[in-house]
PDB file of C-alpha atoms in Angstrom:
ATOM      1  CA  MET A 268       0.077  -0.015  -0.080  1.00 40.00           C
ATOM      2  CA  ARG A 269       1.559   3.148  -1.038  1.00 49.00           C
ATOM      3  CA  MET A 270       1.382   6.423   0.968  1.00 51.00           C
ATOM      4  CA  ALA A 271      -0.151   9.555  -0.296  1.00 56.00           C
ATOM      5  CA  SER A 272       2.600  10.515  -2.861  1.00 85.00           C
ATOM      6  CA  ILE A 273       3.239  14.303  -2.525  1.00 89.00           C
ATOM      7  CA  CYS A 274       6.115  16.341  -3.940  1.00 94.00           C
ATOM      8  CA  ILE A 275       6.983  19.697  -3.062  1.00 94.00           C
ATOM      9  CA  LEU A 276       8.595  21.809  -5.634  1.00 95.00           C
ATOM     10  CA  TYR A 277      10.577  24.934  -4.684  1.00 95.00           C
ATOM     11  CA  THR A 278      11.394  27.100  -7.531  1.00 94.00           C
ATOM     12  CA  GLN A 279      10.603  30.420  -8.702  1.00 94.00           C
ATOM     13  CA  ASP A 280      10.635  29.311 -12.588  1.00 94.00           C
ATOM     14  CA  GLY A 281       7.166  29.058 -13.804  1.00 93.00           C
ATOM     15  CA  ASP A 282       8.409  26.950 -16.877  1.00 95.00           C
ATOM     16  CA  LEU A 283       9.913  24.380 -14.632  1.00 95.00           C
ATOM     17  CA  ALA A 284       6.988  24.393 -12.354  1.00 95.00           C
ATOM     18  CA  ARG A 285       4.641  23.581 -15.361  1.00 96.00           C
ATOM     19  CA  ARG A 286       6.858  20.893 -16.725  1.00 95.00           C
ATOM     20  CA  VAL A 287       7.258  19.012 -13.343  1.00 95.00           C
ATOM     21  CA  LYS A 288       3.695  19.156 -12.816  1.00 95.00           C
ATOM     22  CA  ALA A 289       2.931  17.677 -16.129  1.00 95.00           C
ATOM     23  CA  PHE A 290       5.601  15.011 -15.921  1.00 95.00           C
ATOM     24  CA  LEU A 291       4.251  13.856 -12.488  1.00 94.00           C
ATOM     25  CA  ARG A 292       0.341  14.451 -12.884  1.00 92.00           C
ATOM     26  CA  THR A 293      -0.416  10.829 -12.842  1.00 91.00           C
ATOM     27  CA  MET A 294       2.063   9.782 -10.201  1.00 91.00           C
ATOM     28  CA  ALA A 295       1.878  12.540  -7.498  1.00 91.00           C
ATOM     29  CA  LEU A 296       0.402  15.711  -6.089  1.00 92.00           C
ATOM     30  CA  VAL A 297       2.702  18.527  -6.642  1.00 94.00           C
ATOM     31  CA  ARG A 298       2.648  21.399  -4.186  1.00 94.00           C
ATOM     32  CA  HIS A 299       4.613  24.495  -5.788  1.00 95.00           C
ATOM     33  CA  VAL A 300       6.304  26.678  -3.155  1.00 94.00           C
ATOM     34  CA  THR A 301       7.930  29.794  -4.502  1.00 92.00           C
ATOM     35  CA  ASP A 302       8.690  31.792  -1.132  1.00 91.00           C
ATOM     36  CA  PRO A 303      11.417  30.065   1.054  1.00 88.00           C
ATOM     37  CA  ASN A 304       9.684  31.092   4.408  1.00 89.00           C
ATOM     38  CA  ARG A 305       6.471  28.928   3.054  1.00 92.00           C
ATOM     39  CA  MET A 306       8.671  26.035   2.752  1.00 90.00           C
ATOM     40  CA  GLU A 307       8.526  24.968   6.440  1.00 88.00           C
ATOM     41  CA  ALA A 308       4.567  25.242   6.574  1.00 90.00           C
ATOM     42  CA  ALA A 309       4.409  23.192   3.443  1.00 91.00           C
ATOM     43  CA  LEU A 310       6.547  20.572   5.075  1.00 90.00           C
ATOM     44  CA  GLN A 311       4.606  20.427   8.276  1.00 89.00           C
ATOM     45  CA  GLN A 312       1.527  19.730   6.098  1.00 90.00           C
ATOM     46  CA  ASN A 313       2.878  17.101   3.870  1.00 86.00           C
ATOM     47  CA  SER A 314       5.688  15.282   5.750  1.00 81.00           C
ATOM     48  CA  PRO A 315       7.269  13.161   4.593  1.00 86.00           C
ATOM     49  CA  ALA A 316       7.477  13.941   1.081  1.00 89.00           C
ATOM     50  CA  VAL A 317       9.631  14.105  -1.955  1.00 94.00           C
ATOM     51  CA  ILE A 318      11.173  17.585  -2.330  1.00 94.00           C
ATOM     52  CA  LEU A 319      12.386  18.852  -5.647  1.00 95.00           C
ATOM     53  CA  MET A 320      14.933  21.902  -5.236  1.00 95.00           C
ATOM     54  CA  ASP A 321      15.614  24.170  -8.076  1.00 94.00           C
ATOM     55  CA  LEU A 322      19.095  25.281  -7.157  1.00 93.00           C
ATOM     56  CA  ARG A 323      18.988  28.421  -8.911  1.00 92.00           C
ATOM     57  CA  ALA A 324      15.933  29.555  -6.571  1.00 90.00           C
ATOM     58  CA  LYS A 325      16.474  32.199  -3.645  1.00 89.00           C
ATOM     59  CA  GLU A 326      18.031  31.110  -0.453  1.00 89.00           C
ATOM     60  CA  CYS A 327      18.339  27.459  -1.682  1.00 89.00           C
ATOM     61  CA  ARG A 328      21.308  26.569  -0.014  1.00 87.00           C
ATOM     62  CA  ASP A 329      19.954  27.731   3.294  1.00 88.00           C
ATOM     63  CA  LEU A 330      16.898  25.458   2.866  1.00 90.00           C
ATOM     64  CA  LEU A 331      18.988  22.471   1.906  1.00 89.00           C
ATOM     65  CA  GLU A 332      20.798  22.931   5.229  1.00 88.00           C
ATOM     66  CA  GLN A 333      17.459  23.224   7.180  1.00 88.00           C
ATOM     67  CA  LEU A 334      16.150  20.255   5.439  1.00 87.00           C
ATOM     68  CA  GLU A 335      19.034  17.914   6.418  1.00 86.00           C
ATOM     69  CA  GLN A 336      18.659  19.133   9.857  1.00 86.00           C
ATOM     70  CA  ASP A 337      14.843  19.321  10.605  1.00 86.00           C
ATOM     71  CA  TRP A 338      13.254  17.239   7.772  1.00 86.00           C
ATOM     72  CA  SER A 339      15.337  14.247   7.627  1.00 82.00           C
ATOM     73  CA  GLU A 340      12.279  11.885   6.760  1.00 86.00           C
ATOM     74  CA  SER A 341      12.013  13.771   3.356  1.00 89.00           C
ATOM     75  CA  LEU A 342      13.801  13.255   0.441  1.00 92.00           C
ATOM     76  CA  VAL A 343      15.542  15.898  -1.493  1.00 93.00           C
ATOM     77  CA  ILE A 344      16.121  15.744  -5.341  1.00 95.00           C
ATOM     78  CA  ALA A 345      18.088  18.854  -6.301  1.00 93.00           C
ATOM     79  CA  LEU A 346      17.658  20.225  -9.927  1.00 94.00           C
ATOM     80  CA  GLY A 347      20.312  22.126 -11.213  1.00 92.00           C
ATOM     81  CA  ALA A 348      22.677  22.906 -14.541  1.00 89.00           C
ATOM     82  CA  LEU A 349      24.600  20.007 -15.503  1.00 87.00           C
ATOM     83  CA  ARG A 350      28.111  20.293 -14.232  1.00 85.00           C
ATOM     84  CA  SER A 351      27.405  23.510 -12.410  1.00 88.00           C
ATOM     85  CA  GLU A 352      29.126  23.849  -8.772  1.00 88.00           C
ATOM     86  CA  PRO A 353      25.703  24.029  -7.001  1.00 87.00           C
ATOM     87  CA  LEU A 354      24.623  20.931  -8.486  1.00 89.00           C
ATOM     88  CA  ARG A 355      28.148  19.094  -7.351  1.00 88.00           C
ATOM     89  CA  GLU A 356      27.752  20.678  -3.766  1.00 87.00           C
ATOM     90  CA  ALA A 357      24.308  19.456  -3.481  1.00 86.00           C
ATOM     91  CA  GLU A 358      25.461  15.678  -4.550  1.00 86.00           C
ATOM     92  CA  GLN A 359      27.989  16.252  -1.925  1.00 86.00           C
ATOM     93  CA  SER A 360      25.562  16.961   0.687  1.00 86.00           C
ATOM     94  CA  GLY A 361      23.786  13.558   1.038  1.00 84.00           C
ATOM     95  CA  ILE A 362      20.876  14.551  -0.735  1.00 90.00           C
ATOM     96  CA  TYR A 363      18.587  11.600  -2.402  1.00 92.00           C
ATOM     97  CA  ALA A 364      19.417  12.654  -5.900  1.00 93.00           C
ATOM     98  CA  ALA A 365      20.786  15.351  -8.238  1.00 91.00           C
ATOM     99  CA  GLU A 366      19.211  15.687 -11.468  1.00 92.00           C
ATOM    100  CA  ASP A 367      19.901  18.101 -14.864  1.00 92.00           C
ATOM    101  CA  LEU A 368      17.227  20.883 -15.157  1.00 92.00           C
ATOM    102  CA  GLN A 369      16.694  19.757 -18.710  1.00 92.00           C
ATOM    103  CA  LEU A 370      14.270  16.899 -17.425  1.00 92.00           C
ATOM    104  CA  ASP A 371      13.887  13.743 -19.629  1.00 93.00           C
ATOM    105  CA  ARG A 372      10.213  12.404 -18.655  1.00 94.00           C
ATOM    106  CA  HIS A 373      11.107   9.043 -18.538  1.00 95.00           C
ATOM    107  CA  ARG A 374      13.992   9.244 -16.529  1.00 95.00           C
ATOM    108  CA  PHE A 375      12.319  11.760 -14.064  1.00 95.00           C
ATOM    109  CA  GLN A 376       9.520   9.612 -13.576  1.00 95.00           C
ATOM    110  CA  THR A 377      11.360   6.712 -12.687  1.00 95.00           C
ATOM    111  CA  LEU A 378      13.674   8.782 -10.291  1.00 95.00           C
ATOM    112  CA  VAL A 379      10.534  10.159  -8.288  1.00 95.00           C
ATOM    113  CA  GLY A 380       8.795   6.783  -8.445  1.00 94.00           C
ATOM    114  CA  ARG A 381      11.942   5.250  -6.728  1.00 95.00           C
ATOM    115  CA  ALA A 382      11.786   8.161  -4.202  1.00 94.00           C
ATOM    116  CA  PHE A 383       8.149   7.186  -3.117  1.00 94.00           C
ATOM    117  CA  ASP A 384       9.237   3.621  -2.686  1.00 93.00           C
ATOM    118  CA  HIS A 385      12.149   4.745  -0.899  1.00 93.00           C
ATOM    119  CA  LEU A 386       9.858   6.759   1.390  1.00 92.00           C
ATOM    120  CA  GLU A 387       7.490   4.037   1.640  1.00 92.00           C
ATOM    121  CA  ILE A 388      10.397   1.490   2.912  1.00 92.00           C
ATOM    122  CA  MET A 389      11.711   4.042   5.506  1.00 90.00           C
ATOM    123  CA  GLN A 390       8.108   4.432   6.952  1.00 88.00           C
ATOM    124  CA  GLU A 391       7.821   0.491   7.264  1.00 91.00           C
ATOM    125  CA  ASN A 392      11.219   0.492   8.896  1.00 91.00           C
ATOM    126  CA  ARG A 393      10.248   3.119  11.512  1.00 87.00           C
ATOM    127  CA  ASP A 394       7.006   1.112  12.196  1.00 88.00           C
ATOM    128  CA  LEU A 395       9.020  -2.128  12.665  1.00 90.00           C
ATOM    129  CA  ARG A 396      11.467  -0.318  15.130  1.00 88.00           C
ATOM    130  CA  GLU A 397       8.569   1.111  16.827  1.00 86.00           C
ATOM    131  CA  GLN A 398       6.984  -2.118  17.422  1.00 86.00           C
ATOM    132  CA  SER A 399      10.370  -3.758  18.390  1.00 82.00           C
ATOM    133  CA  HIS A 400      10.668  -1.118  20.924  1.00 73.00           C
ATOM    134  CA  TYR A 401       7.382  -1.740  22.737  1.00 72.00           C
ATOM    135  CA  GLY A 402       7.986  -5.473  22.712  1.00 62.00           C
ATOM    136  CA  PRO A 403       6.466  -8.381  20.920  1.00 61.00           C
ATOM    137  CA  PRO A 404       2.666  -8.035  20.283  1.00 57.00           C
ATOM    138  CA  ALA A 405       0.179  -9.553  22.621  1.00 56.00           C
ATOM    139  CA  GLU A 406      -0.139 -13.468  22.230  1.00 58.00           C
ATOM    140  CA  HIS A 407      -2.982 -14.724  20.101  1.00 54.00           C
ATOM    141  CA  PRO A 408      -5.451 -16.865  21.762  1.00 53.00           C
ATOM    142  CA  ARG A 409      -5.216 -20.365  21.049  1.00 53.00           C
ATOM    143  CA  ARG A 410      -6.591 -21.555  17.830  1.00 52.00           C
ATOM    144  CA  SER A 411      -9.823 -23.861  17.730  1.00 49.00           C
ATOM    145  CA  GLU A 412      -8.548 -25.943  14.746  1.00 50.00           C
ATOM    146  CA  PRO A 413      -7.435 -28.859  16.845  1.00 52.00           C
ATOM    147  CA  VAL A 414     -10.869 -29.182  18.352  1.00 47.00           C
ATOM    148  CA  LEU A 415     -12.494 -29.083  15.043  1.00 47.00           C
ATOM    149  CA  GLU A 416      -9.908 -31.613  13.628  1.00 49.00           C
ATOM    150  CA  ARG A 417     -10.905 -33.873  16.154  1.00 49.00           C
ATOM    151  CA  ALA A 418     -14.530 -33.640  15.431  1.00 49.00           C
ATOM    152  CA  HIS A 419     -14.301 -34.734  12.238  1.00 52.00           C
ATOM    153  CA  ALA A 420     -11.709 -37.407  12.778  1.00 52.00           C
ATOM    154  CA  PRO A 421     -12.711 -41.000  12.467  1.00 54.00           C
ATOM    155  CA  SER A 422     -13.965 -42.534  15.705  1.00 57.00           C
ATOM    156  CA  LEU A 423     -11.910 -45.300  17.295  1.00 60.00           C
ATOM    157  CA  PRO A 424     -13.964 -48.412  16.260  1.00 64.00           C
ATOM    158  CA  LEU A 425     -13.643 -47.170  12.585  1.00 60.00           C
ATOM    159  CA  LEU A 426      -9.950 -46.890  12.875  1.00 58.00           C
ATOM    160  CA  ARG A 427      -9.802 -50.454  14.333  1.00 63.00           C
ATOM    161  CA  PHE A 428     -11.868 -51.784  11.639  1.00 60.00           C
ATOM    162  CA  LEU A 429      -9.541 -50.090   9.066  1.00 59.00           C
ATOM    163  CA  VAL A 430      -6.517 -51.626  10.715  1.00 59.00           C
ATOM    164  CA  SER A 431      -7.957 -54.997  10.670  1.00 62.00           C
ATOM    165  CA  PHE A 432      -9.186 -54.804   7.289  1.00 58.00           C
ATOM    166  CA  GLY A 433      -5.991 -53.548   5.897  1.00 59.00           C
ATOM    167  CA  ALA A 434      -4.298 -56.575   8.039  1.00 56.00           C
ATOM    168  CA  SER A 435      -6.862 -59.027   6.474  1.00 57.00           C
ATOM    169  CA  ILE A 436      -6.011 -57.743   2.661  1.00 54.00           C
ATOM    170  CA  MET A 437      -2.522 -58.037   3.654  1.00 52.00           C
ATOM    171  CA  SER A 438      -2.823 -61.357   4.491  1.00 55.00           C
ATOM    172  CA  LYS A 439      -4.926 -62.074   1.322  1.00 55.00           C
ATOM    173  CA  ASP A 440      -7.716 -63.531   3.454  1.00 53.00           C
ATOM    174  CA  CYS A 441     -10.301 -62.538   0.958  1.00 56.00           C
ATOM    175  CA  SER A 442     -12.391 -65.840   1.388  1.00 59.00           C
ATOM    176  CA  PRO A 443     -16.297 -65.472   0.927  1.00 61.00           C
ATOM    177  CA  ALA A 444     -16.522 -66.220   4.771  1.00 62.00           C
ATOM    178  CA  SER A 445     -14.262 -63.399   5.813  1.00 62.00           C
ATOM    179  CA  LEU A 446     -16.026 -60.771   3.447  1.00 60.00           C
ATOM    180  CA  LYS A 447     -19.390 -62.037   5.199  1.00 66.00           C
ATOM    181  CA  GLU A 448     -17.788 -61.252   8.335  1.00 68.00           C
ATOM    182  CA  TRP A 449     -16.539 -57.958   7.371  1.00 57.00           C
ATOM    183  CA  ARG A 450     -20.176 -56.926   6.261  1.00 64.00           C
ATOM    184  CA  THR A 451     -21.899 -58.013   9.463  1.00 67.00           C
ATOM    185  CA  LEU A 452     -19.413 -55.710  11.383  1.00 63.00           C
ATOM    186  CA  LEU A 453     -20.031 -52.788   8.681  1.00 61.00           C
ATOM    187  CA  ALA A 454     -23.978 -53.424   9.274  1.00 59.00           C
TER     188      ALA A 454
END
């Protein structure tokens, strides 16, 4: 089961925002943030999320540091000019991924899809750690299957019959007298 797929896009570039929204319209709900002061509010409403950061945007470096410190459960994908210094610095900072601004639709969708999968696995790990921290779950009550199995099991006289019948077949004592004996037992 997939969590609600939410991307927060931080950019002042309207063209980039339109392309990202078009590429992700079937995969995620994209929240476009243009003001650095609104980023924290967007994260409080939509965390954890995949955060797409335009490295050309105002105060981007400060926001990256803040995200690393305060919103570590969210994943950051930095968008910048290929081989630029800001993109290299972002790659070195430990973000989830760094991608060229000239987005290739298929590659970008695959990257964001993997980021959502990663978020989901991180959430499952947090849930499992929390469960193990609080101890094993309460023991389940004993199942009633053995009782039901016994109710449908053959009775003891029938078992004796089957054993003796099998023994007589094994000894090849299938004379008409022994068959008549068996019929009276079965009646």
